Each structure stands twice: as structure tokens, then as C-alpha cells.
């Protein structure tokens, strides 16, 4: 791979900018909508929805609003396949890759970032967020180091901020407010590089805690509004304040509306993925064993538990100490369903969730 080509292709070529970007944004199964009215759609939430490390975070622990992202939103895919979905942008049959190849037949393509969140389960769902760079990357910047560095560096720096904007109390409680995770420490990540893109395939099923949370949340996905932001963590004063790479909001997704993904004949597949119940309950058994017989000083890497201050207020990040709570919530969710009563969710034998249709808007 030529890094020279990457730096020269970070800026969007101007001639066909609007047409191809609009195609990527609008042609997916999930429509692009307004951030404040995006039921059954996706949107780009304001950066102020996320708190990131401020310029003096290392000494003050003060966080600040995220502000404008370094990358521009490009698209969102809600897809499912016969096997675990990997290397989407490497597949010339994939929706976004086809649009880019058609728009730039001579090879002068923009550089695209993709974050493929692989949902654990036998249905092989993936939520894929796409972003594009509009400016060349400054030499020596965190983005520059991230692209030039090895997987060890990337695993230690790529951070996910997640927030449940709307949803059942039990899901919001399990995820927490502004949950922060160093993705590569908590989950298995695969970095797929090309001269025109970087794709991060994130295997959520590789973590006991993440699997439990997603299993709980997936049953209510048609009721959830979720904000996600990706950040390269600043670990020294010269790398602060942090900047958002990109942010995404999706709302009220319907599993039945996911597009069927056609894998590349030459693409990699993972046919060894076991079903969710087997992996999940095996993980829970291991989790309870760890809770009953903890290893001194042990915790699941990546889920931070240090105390941060947001605008001067002490805030304890979601950490591994919450694993027991999440697992207990999962057990409750597997035993009963929940109805929307008053401020919480009451126990019921019926599923109160309304049906969701897959109608495109506009």
C-alpha cells in the first residue's frame, strides 16, 4: 500500500462531489433524515452530543463538547449476510464501493473510512458507518499516526463513545450515559487497508460484556435511538483536545429492513461463528465464574473506569465493575418482556413493541 497515495486522496475530488455523496447517503436501506426526527433512519448528530478530553484533561480530567468532526458523514448500511460480514469496502459488489468506482473510474478516488459493527448472532447483521475526508491529513497528527502505525497502536487508540438517546430504561441503564470504550482492547478488530479506504471490522461477539449488552438491546432495536462517535484517543497534552473522527445516529431500526449483503467470491468469510445462545451462555458462565472468583487486579481491557470531570462535575465512566449489573439485566430480559409503563418498564407476558415498517421518506 502506498501511503503517498493515501495522503493525496484524503481530500474529496471536487467535480463529482455532490452527486456521488448524495447517492451513498440516500441509496441505502435506511434513509438519511433530520437528526431530531430520524425514526426508521440515520442521521449525523451534532458533535456537542459527545464529551471528549479537553486540553488539560490529563491534569484536570475535564471534558468538553466534541465540536465538528474531522471526517464528513458519508453513509450508513444496515445489512445481513449468510456469514459474518467482513471487508465490505473490499467487495466490489458492495453498495458504497460500486458508487465510488462508478463515480471515479480513473482511480482518483476519495479516501473513505468505514466502521463495521458486527452484531453477534446467527443472522449476521452488521451496522456500517461510512465517513470521508475532505482535507489532507497534517503530517504527525493523530490521524496520520493512526494510518501509518501498526495494529497495536490502532488498538490502543481507537475509541467508541456510545449513548442511548431514546429507549427502554433497562437498555439505557445497561449501556450507561456516554459509555466509553477503547475498541481494540475490549473487542477483536480487523483493519482492512487499501489505497482508497480504511475499514475497521469490529467483532462485538468477541466480548462477554458487549455480547450481553447487544443481546439485551437487540430485542428493543426498533425502539432505540443510538448515538455513536469514533475518536482517536489523545494520551499526551500535545494530542489534546480530542477531536471526533465521525459521529452517527440511528433510530428505530427494524431487523426485517436490513439489506441482504452479497459477499465477494474472493472476500473473506467466517463460517465458524457459533450461534448467539451458545456463545452467550458460555460467556455468561465464564463471567459469573470471574465474578465469584475474581483474579486480583483483573478487568476487561478497554472498558474504562477512571473518573472524569465533565464541566467540573465528577463522572464515573462505565467500567468492568458494571459487568455484573449488565449480566443480571440480561438474565431478566431473557425471562420476561417489558411494557412501557410510567417512567420505567413493567413486567408483562406480551411484547408491547409496535410494528415498524420500512418506508423510505422523500
CSV table of C-alpha atoms in Angstrom, one decimal:
chain,number,residue,atom,x,y,z
A,1,UNK,CA,0.0,0.0,0.0
A,2,UNK,CA,1.3,3.4,-0.9
A,3,UNK,CA,0.9,5.9,1.9
A,4,UNK,CA,1.7,8.7,-0.5
A,5,UNK,CA,-1.5,7.9,-2.4
A,6,UNK,CA,-3.5,7.9,0.8
A,7,UNK,CA,-2.4,11.4,1.7
A,8,UNK,CA,-3.1,12.7,-1.8
A,9,UNK,CA,-6.5,11.2,-1.9
A,10,UNK,CA,-7.7,12.4,1.5
A,11,UNK,CA,-9.4,15.4,0.0
A,12,UNK,CA,-12.6,14.8,-1.9
A,13,UNK,CA,-12.2,15.4,-5.6
A,14,UNK,CA,-14.4,18.3,-6.4
A,15,UNK,CA,-16.0,17.7,-9.8
A,16,UNK,CA,-18.4,14.9,-8.8
A,17,UNK,CA,-18.6,15.5,-5.1
A,18,UNK,CA,-22.2,16.2,-4.7
A,19,UNK,CA,-23.6,13.5,-6.9
A,20,UNK,CA,-21.7,10.5,-5.6
A,21,UNK,CA,-22.0,11.6,-1.9
A,22,UNK,CA,-25.8,12.0,-2.3
A,23,UNK,CA,-26.0,8.6,-3.8
A,24,UNK,CA,-24.2,7.0,-1.0
A,25,UNK,CA,-26.2,8.8,1.6
A,26,UNK,CA,-29.6,8.2,0.0
A,27,UNK,CA,-29.5,4.8,-1.6
A,28,UNK,CA,-29.1,2.6,1.5
A,29,UNK,CA,-32.0,0.6,3.0
A,30,UNK,CA,-32.0,3.1,5.9
A,31,UNK,CA,-32.8,6.6,4.8
A,32,UNK,CA,-30.9,9.8,5.8
A,33,UNK,CA,-33.1,12.0,8.0
A,34,UNK,CA,-33.0,15.0,10.2
A,35,UNK,CA,-31.1,14.3,13.5
A,36,UNK,CA,-34.0,15.4,15.6
A,37,UNK,CA,-36.6,13.5,13.6
A,38,UNK,CA,-35.0,10.3,12.3
A,39,UNK,CA,-37.3,7.5,13.2
A,40,UNK,CA,-36.5,4.5,11.0
A,41,UNK,CA,-33.5,6.3,9.7
A,42,UNK,CA,-30.0,7.5,10.3
A,43,UNK,CA,-28.5,11.0,10.8
A,44,UNK,CA,-25.4,12.9,11.7
A,45,UNK,CA,-25.8,14.2,15.3
A,46,UNK,CA,-24.1,17.4,16.4
A,47,UNK,CA,-20.6,16.9,17.9
A,48,UNK,CA,-21.8,18.7,21.0
A,49,UNK,CA,-23.7,15.5,21.9
A,50,UNK,CA,-20.4,13.8,22.8
A,51,UNK,CA,-17.9,14.7,25.5
A,52,UNK,CA,-14.2,14.4,24.7
A,53,UNK,CA,-11.0,15.0,26.6
A,54,UNK,CA,-10.3,18.7,26.9
A,55,UNK,CA,-6.9,20.4,26.5
A,56,UNK,CA,-5.9,19.9,30.2
A,57,UNK,CA,-7.6,16.6,30.7
A,58,UNK,CA,-4.5,14.8,31.9
A,59,UNK,CA,-4.4,17.1,35.0
A,60,UNK,CA,-8.0,18.3,35.4
A,61,UNK,CA,-10.0,15.4,34.0
A,62,UNK,CA,-12.3,18.0,32.4
A,63,UNK,CA,-14.1,17.0,29.2
A,64,UNK,CA,-15.5,19.3,26.6
A,65,UNK,CA,-18.2,19.0,23.9
A,66,UNK,CA,-16.9,17.3,20.8
A,67,UNK,CA,-17.4,20.0,18.2
A,68,UNK,CA,-17.1,19.5,14.5
A,69,UNK,CA,-15.9,16.1,13.3
A,70,UNK,CA,-12.7,15.6,11.3
A,71,UNK,CA,-14.5,13.5,8.8
A,72,UNK,CA,-17.7,14.1,7.0
A,73,UNK,CA,-20.7,11.7,7.2
A,74,UNK,CA,-21.0,9.6,4.0
A,75,UNK,CA,-23.4,6.8,4.6
A,76,UNK,CA,-24.9,4.1,6.7
A,77,UNK,CA,-25.7,0.4,5.9
A,78,UNK,CA,-27.9,-1.9,7.9
A,79,UNK,CA,-27.2,-5.3,6.3
A,80,UNK,CA,-27.2,-9.0,7.0
A,81,UNK,CA,-25.5,-12.0,5.3
A,82,UNK,CA,-25.2,-15.7,5.2
A,83,UNK,CA,-21.9,-15.4,7.1
A,84,UNK,CA,-20.3,-12.8,9.3
A,85,UNK,CA,-19.8,-9.7,7.1
A,86,UNK,CA,-16.2,-8.5,6.7
A,87,UNK,CA,-14.2,-6.3,4.4
A,88,UNK,CA,-17.3,-4.5,2.9
A,89,UNK,CA,-15.3,-1.9,1.0
A,90,UNK,CA,-13.0,-4.5,-0.5
A,91,UNK,CA,-16.0,-6.1,-2.1
A,92,UNK,CA,-16.7,-4.5,-5.5
A,93,UNK,CA,-20.3,-5.7,-5.3
A,94,UNK,CA,-21.0,-3.7,-2.1
A,95,UNK,CA,-23.2,-0.7,-2.5
A,96,UNK,CA,-20.8,2.0,-1.4
A,97,UNK,CA,-17.8,0.5,-3.3
A,98,UNK,CA,-19.9,0.4,-6.5
A,99,UNK,CA,-20.9,4.0,-6.2
A,100,UNK,CA,-17.3,5.2,-5.7
A,101,UNK,CA,-16.0,3.0,-8.6
A,102,UNK,CA,-18.6,4.4,-10.9
A,103,UNK,CA,-18.1,8.0,-9.9
A,104,UNK,CA,-14.3,7.8,-10.2
A,105,UNK,CA,-13.5,5.3,-13.0
A,106,UNK,CA,-10.0,6.7,-13.5
A,107,UNK,CA,-8.8,5.8,-10.0
A,108,UNK,CA,-8.6,9.3,-8.5
A,109,UNK,CA,-10.9,8.3,-5.6
A,110,UNK,CA,-11.5,9.9,-2.2
A,111,UNK,CA,-10.3,8.2,0.9
A,112,UNK,CA,-13.2,6.6,2.8
A,113,UNK,CA,-13.3,5.4,6.4
A,114,UNK,CA,-15.7,2.6,7.4
A,115,UNK,CA,-16.6,1.2,10.8
A,116,UNK,CA,-18.3,-2.2,10.5
A,117,UNK,CA,-20.0,-3.2,13.8
A,118,UNK,CA,-20.6,-7.0,13.5
A,119,UNK,CA,-23.7,-7.9,15.6
A,120,UNK,CA,-23.3,-11.3,17.3
A,121,UNK,CA,-26.0,-13.8,16.3
A,122,UNK,CA,-26.9,-16.4,13.7
A,123,UNK,CA,-28.5,-13.8,11.4
A,124,UNK,CA,-25.1,-12.0,10.8
A,125,UNK,CA,-26.3,-8.4,11.0
A,126,UNK,CA,-23.8,-5.5,10.5
A,127,UNK,CA,-24.2,-1.8,11.1
A,128,UNK,CA,-21.7,0.0,8.9
A,129,UNK,CA,-20.9,3.7,9.2
A,130,UNK,CA,-19.0,5.5,6.4
A,131,UNK,CA,-17.1,8.7,6.6
A,132,UNK,CA,-14.9,10.6,4.1
A,133,UNK,CA,-12.0,13.0,4.5
A,134,UNK,CA,-12.3,16.5,3.0
A,135,UNK,CA,-8.8,17.8,3.8
A,136,UNK,CA,-5.3,16.4,3.6
A,137,UNK,CA,-4.1,14.9,6.9
A,138,UNK,CA,-1.4,17.0,8.7
A,139,UNK,CA,1.9,15.3,9.0
A,140,UNK,CA,2.4,13.9,12.5
A,141,UNK,CA,-1.2,14.3,13.6
A,142,UNK,CA,-3.1,11.6,15.4
A,143,UNK,CA,-4.9,10.6,12.2
A,144,UNK,CA,-1.5,10.5,10.4
A,145,UNK,CA,-0.1,8.2,13.2
A,146,UNK,CA,-3.2,6.1,13.1
A,147,UNK,CA,-2.9,5.3,9.4
A,148,UNK,CA,0.8,4.9,9.4
A,149,UNK,CA,1.0,2.9,12.7
A,150,UNK,CA,0.6,-0.8,13.3
A,151,UNK,CA,-2.4,-2.6,14.7
A,152,UNK,CA,-1.1,-2.4,18.2
A,153,UNK,CA,-1.1,1.4,18.0
A,154,UNK,CA,-4.6,1.5,16.5
A,155,UNK,CA,-6.0,-1.0,19.0
A,156,UNK,CA,-4.7,1.2,21.9
A,157,UNK,CA,-6.2,4.5,20.5
A,158,UNK,CA,-9.5,3.9,18.6
A,159,UNK,CA,-12.3,4.8,21.0
A,160,UNK,CA,-16.0,4.5,20.7
A,161,UNK,CA,-18.4,6.8,22.6
A,162,UNK,CA,-22.0,5.3,22.8
A,163,UNK,CA,-25.2,6.8,24.1
A,164,UNK,CA,-28.8,5.6,24.2
A,165,UNK,CA,-30.7,8.8,23.3
A,166,UNK,CA,-34.1,7.0,23.5
A,167,UNK,CA,-35.0,3.5,24.6
A,168,UNK,CA,-36.2,1.3,27.4
A,169,UNK,CA,-34.9,2.0,30.9
A,170,UNK,CA,-33.2,-1.3,31.2
A,171,UNK,CA,-31.2,-0.8,28.0
A,172,UNK,CA,-30.2,2.8,28.9
A,173,UNK,CA,-29.1,1.5,32.4
A,174,UNK,CA,-27.0,-1.3,30.9
A,175,UNK,CA,-25.2,0.9,28.4
A,176,UNK,CA,-24.8,3.9,30.7
A,177,UNK,CA,-24.6,7.5,29.7
A,178,UNK,CA,-21.7,8.4,27.3
A,179,UNK,CA,-20.2,4.9,27.6
A,180,UNK,CA,-16.5,5.0,26.5
A,181,UNK,CA,-14.6,2.0,25.2
A,182,UNK,CA,-11.1,1.6,23.6
A,183,UNK,CA,-12.4,-0.7,20.9
A,184,UNK,CA,-9.2,-2.7,20.2
A,185,UNK,CA,-8.7,-3.5,23.9
A,186,UNK,CA,-12.2,-4.7,24.5
A,187,UNK,CA,-13.1,-6.2,21.2
A,188,UNK,CA,-11.4,-8.1,18.3
A,189,UNK,CA,-10.8,-5.6,15.5
A,190,UNK,CA,-9.6,-6.2,11.9
A,191,UNK,CA,-8.2,-3.3,10.0
A,192,UNK,CA,-8.7,-3.6,6.2
A,193,UNK,CA,-6.5,-1.2,4.3
A,194,UNK,CA,-6.5,-0.1,0.7
A,195,UNK,CA,-5.2,3.0,-1.1
A,196,UNK,CA,-8.7,4.4,-1.1
A,197,UNK,CA,-10.1,3.3,2.2
A,198,UNK,CA,-9.7,2.0,5.8
A,199,UNK,CA,-12.3,-0.3,7.2
A,200,UNK,CA,-12.4,-1.4,10.8
A,201,UNK,CA,-14.4,-4.6,11.3
A,202,UNK,CA,-15.4,-4.8,15.0
A,203,UNK,CA,-16.5,-8.2,16.3
A,204,UNK,CA,-18.9,-7.3,19.1
A,205,UNK,CA,-19.3,-11.0,19.9
A,206,UNK,CA,-15.6,-11.2,21.0
A,207,UNK,CA,-16.5,-9.6,24.3
A,208,UNK,CA,-18.7,-11.2,27.0
A,209,UNK,CA,-19.9,-7.8,28.3
A,210,UNK,CA,-20.5,-6.4,24.8
A,211,UNK,CA,-22.4,-9.5,23.7
A,212,UNK,CA,-24.6,-9.4,26.7
A,213,UNK,CA,-25.4,-5.7,26.2
A,214,UNK,CA,-26.1,-6.1,22.5
A,215,UNK,CA,-28.2,-9.2,23.1
A,216,UNK,CA,-30.3,-7.2,25.5
A,217,UNK,CA,-30.6,-4.2,23.2
A,218,UNK,CA,-31.3,-6.1,20.0
A,219,UNK,CA,-34.7,-7.2,21.3
A,220,UNK,CA,-35.6,-3.5,21.5
A,221,UNK,CA,-33.7,-2.2,18.5
A,222,UNK,CA,-37.0,-0.9,16.9
A,223,UNK,CA,-37.4,1.3,19.9
A,224,UNK,CA,-33.9,2.7,20.3
A,225,UNK,CA,-32.2,5.9,19.2
A,226,UNK,CA,-28.4,5.4,19.4
A,227,UNK,CA,-25.6,7.9,19.1
A,228,UNK,CA,-22.1,6.6,18.2
A,229,UNK,CA,-18.9,8.6,17.8
A,230,UNK,CA,-15.4,7.4,16.9
A,231,UNK,CA,-12.3,9.1,18.4
A,232,UNK,CA,-8.6,8.6,18.3
A,233,UNK,CA,-7.7,8.9,22.0
A,234,UNK,CA,-5.3,11.7,23.0
A,235,UNK,CA,-2.8,10.4,25.6
A,236,UNK,CA,-0.5,13.4,25.8
A,237,UNK,CA,-1.0,17.1,26.2
A,238,UNK,CA,0.1,17.7,22.6
A,239,UNK,CA,-2.7,15.4,21.4
A,240,UNK,CA,-5.4,17.2,23.2
A,241,UNK,CA,-8.1,18.3,23.0
A,242,UNK,CA,-9.5,15.3,21.3
A,243,UNK,CA,-11.4,15.6,18.0
A,244,UNK,CA,-14.2,13.4,16.9
A,245,UNK,CA,-13.4,11.4,13.8
A,246,UNK,CA,-17.1,11.0,12.9
A,247,UNK,CA,-20.5,10.5,14.5
A,248,UNK,CA,-23.6,8.7,13.7
A,249,UNK,CA,-27.2,8.4,15.0
A,250,UNK,CA,-29.6,5.6,14.0
A,251,UNK,CA,-33.2,5.3,15.3
A,252,UNK,CA,-35.8,2.6,15.4
A,253,UNK,CA,-34.0,0.1,13.1
A,254,UNK,CA,-36.0,-2.9,12.0
A,255,UNK,CA,-34.1,-6.2,11.5
A,256,UNK,CA,-36.5,-7.1,8.7
A,257,UNK,CA,-35.5,-4.0,6.8
A,258,UNK,CA,-31.8,-5.0,6.6
A,259,UNK,CA,-30.5,-5.4,3.1
A,260,UNK,CA,-29.1,-8.7,2.1
A,261,UNK,CA,-25.4,-8.5,1.6
A,262,UNK,CA,-23.8,-10.3,-1.3
A,263,UNK,CA,-20.3,-11.4,-0.4
A,264,UNK,CA,-17.4,-11.2,-2.8
A,265,UNK,CA,-16.4,-14.5,-4.2
A,266,UNK,CA,-12.8,-13.6,-3.2
A,267,UNK,CA,-13.8,-12.0,0.1
A,268,UNK,CA,-13.0,-13.4,3.5
A,269,UNK,CA,-15.7,-15.2,5.3
A,270,UNK,CA,-16.2,-16.6,8.8
A,271,UNK,CA,-18.2,-19.8,8.7
A,272,UNK,CA,-17.1,-20.8,12.2
A,273,UNK,CA,-19.3,-18.3,14.0
A,274,UNK,CA,-21.4,-20.1,16.6
A,275,UNK,CA,-24.9,-19.2,17.4
A,276,UNK,CA,-25.6,-16.5,19.9
A,277,UNK,CA,-27.2,-18.6,22.6
A,278,UNK,CA,-24.2,-21.0,22.7
A,279,UNK,CA,-21.6,-18.3,22.8
A,280,UNK,CA,-23.6,-16.0,25.1
A,281,UNK,CA,-24.4,-18.5,27.8
A,282,UNK,CA,-20.9,-19.9,27.7
A,283,UNK,CA,-19.6,-16.3,28.2
A,284,UNK,CA,-22.1,-15.7,31.0
A,285,UNK,CA,-21.0,-18.8,32.7
A,286,UNK,CA,-17.4,-17.6,32.5
A,287,UNK,CA,-18.5,-14.2,33.6
A,288,UNK,CA,-20.2,-15.5,36.8
A,289,UNK,CA,-17.1,-17.6,37.5
A,290,UNK,CA,-15.0,-14.5,37.3
A,291,UNK,CA,-17.4,-12.5,39.4
A,292,UNK,CA,-17.4,-15.3,42.1
A,293,UNK,CA,-13.7,-15.9,41.9
A,294,UNK,CA,-12.1,-12.7,40.5
A,295,UNK,CA,-8.4,-12.6,39.6
A,296,UNK,CA,-6.8,-9.8,41.7
A,297,UNK,CA,-6.4,-6.6,39.6
A,298,UNK,CA,-8.1,-8.2,36.5
A,299,UNK,CA,-10.6,-6.3,34.4
A,300,UNK,CA,-11.8,-6.4,30.8
A,301,UNK,CA,-9.4,-4.3,28.8
A,302,UNK,CA,-10.9,-1.3,27.1
A,303,UNK,CA,-13.9,-0.5,29.3
A,304,UNK,CA,-12.6,2.5,31.2
A,305,UNK,CA,-13.3,3.1,34.9
A,306,UNK,CA,-11.3,6.2,35.6
A,307,UNK,CA,-13.1,9.2,37.0
A,308,UNK,CA,-13.6,12.0,34.5
A,309,UNK,CA,-15.0,15.5,35.1
A,310,UNK,CA,-17.5,17.0,32.7
A,311,UNK,CA,-17.7,20.7,33.1
A,312,UNK,CA,-16.3,20.4,36.6
A,313,UNK,CA,-18.7,17.6,37.6
A,314,UNK,CA,-17.3,14.2,38.6
A,315,UNK,CA,-18.4,11.4,36.3
A,316,UNK,CA,-17.6,7.8,36.7
A,317,UNK,CA,-17.2,6.1,33.3
A,318,UNK,CA,-18.8,2.8,32.7
A,319,UNK,CA,-16.3,0.2,33.6
A,320,UNK,CA,-15.8,-3.5,34.1
A,321,UNK,CA,-17.3,-3.3,37.5
A,322,UNK,CA,-20.6,-2.9,35.8
A,323,UNK,CA,-20.4,-6.4,34.2
A,324,UNK,CA,-22.4,-8.0,37.0
A,325,UNK,CA,-25.2,-5.4,36.6
A,326,UNK,CA,-25.3,-5.9,32.8
A,327,UNK,CA,-25.4,-9.7,33.1
A,328,UNK,CA,-28.2,-9.6,35.6
A,329,UNK,CA,-30.1,-7.2,33.4
A,330,UNK,CA,-29.6,-9.7,30.5
A,331,UNK,CA,-30.9,-12.6,32.6
A,332,UNK,CA,-34.0,-10.5,33.5
A,333,UNK,CA,-34.5,-9.6,29.8
A,334,UNK,CA,-34.4,-13.2,28.8
A,335,UNK,CA,-37.0,-14.2,31.3
A,336,UNK,CA,-39.6,-11.5,30.8
A,337,UNK,CA,-40.7,-8.9,28.4
A,338,UNK,CA,-41.3,-5.2,29.3
A,339,UNK,CA,-44.2,-2.8,28.8
A,340,UNK,CA,-43.9,0.9,28.7
A,341,UNK,CA,-45.5,2.0,32.0
A,342,UNK,CA,-44.9,5.3,33.7
A,343,UNK,CA,-41.2,6.1,33.9
A,344,UNK,CA,-40.0,2.5,33.7
A,345,UNK,CA,-40.9,-0.8,32.2
A,346,UNK,CA,-43.2,-3.2,33.9
A,347,UNK,CA,-43.2,-6.9,33.6
A,348,UNK,CA,-45.6,-8.4,31.1
A,349,UNK,CA,-46.1,-11.6,29.2
A,350,UNK,CA,-46.7,-9.8,25.9
A,351,UNK,CA,-44.3,-7.9,23.7
A,352,UNK,CA,-45.5,-4.2,23.6
A,353,UNK,CA,-43.3,-3.1,20.8
A,354,UNK,CA,-45.2,-1.6,17.8
A,355,UNK,CA,-44.5,-3.0,14.4
A,356,UNK,CA,-42.1,-1.0,12.3
A,357,UNK,CA,-42.5,-0.5,8.5
A,358,UNK,CA,-39.6,0.0,6.1
A,359,UNK,CA,-40.9,3.0,4.2
A,360,UNK,CA,-38.4,5.4,2.6
A,361,UNK,CA,-39.0,9.1,3.1
A,362,UNK,CA,-38.6,11.7,0.4
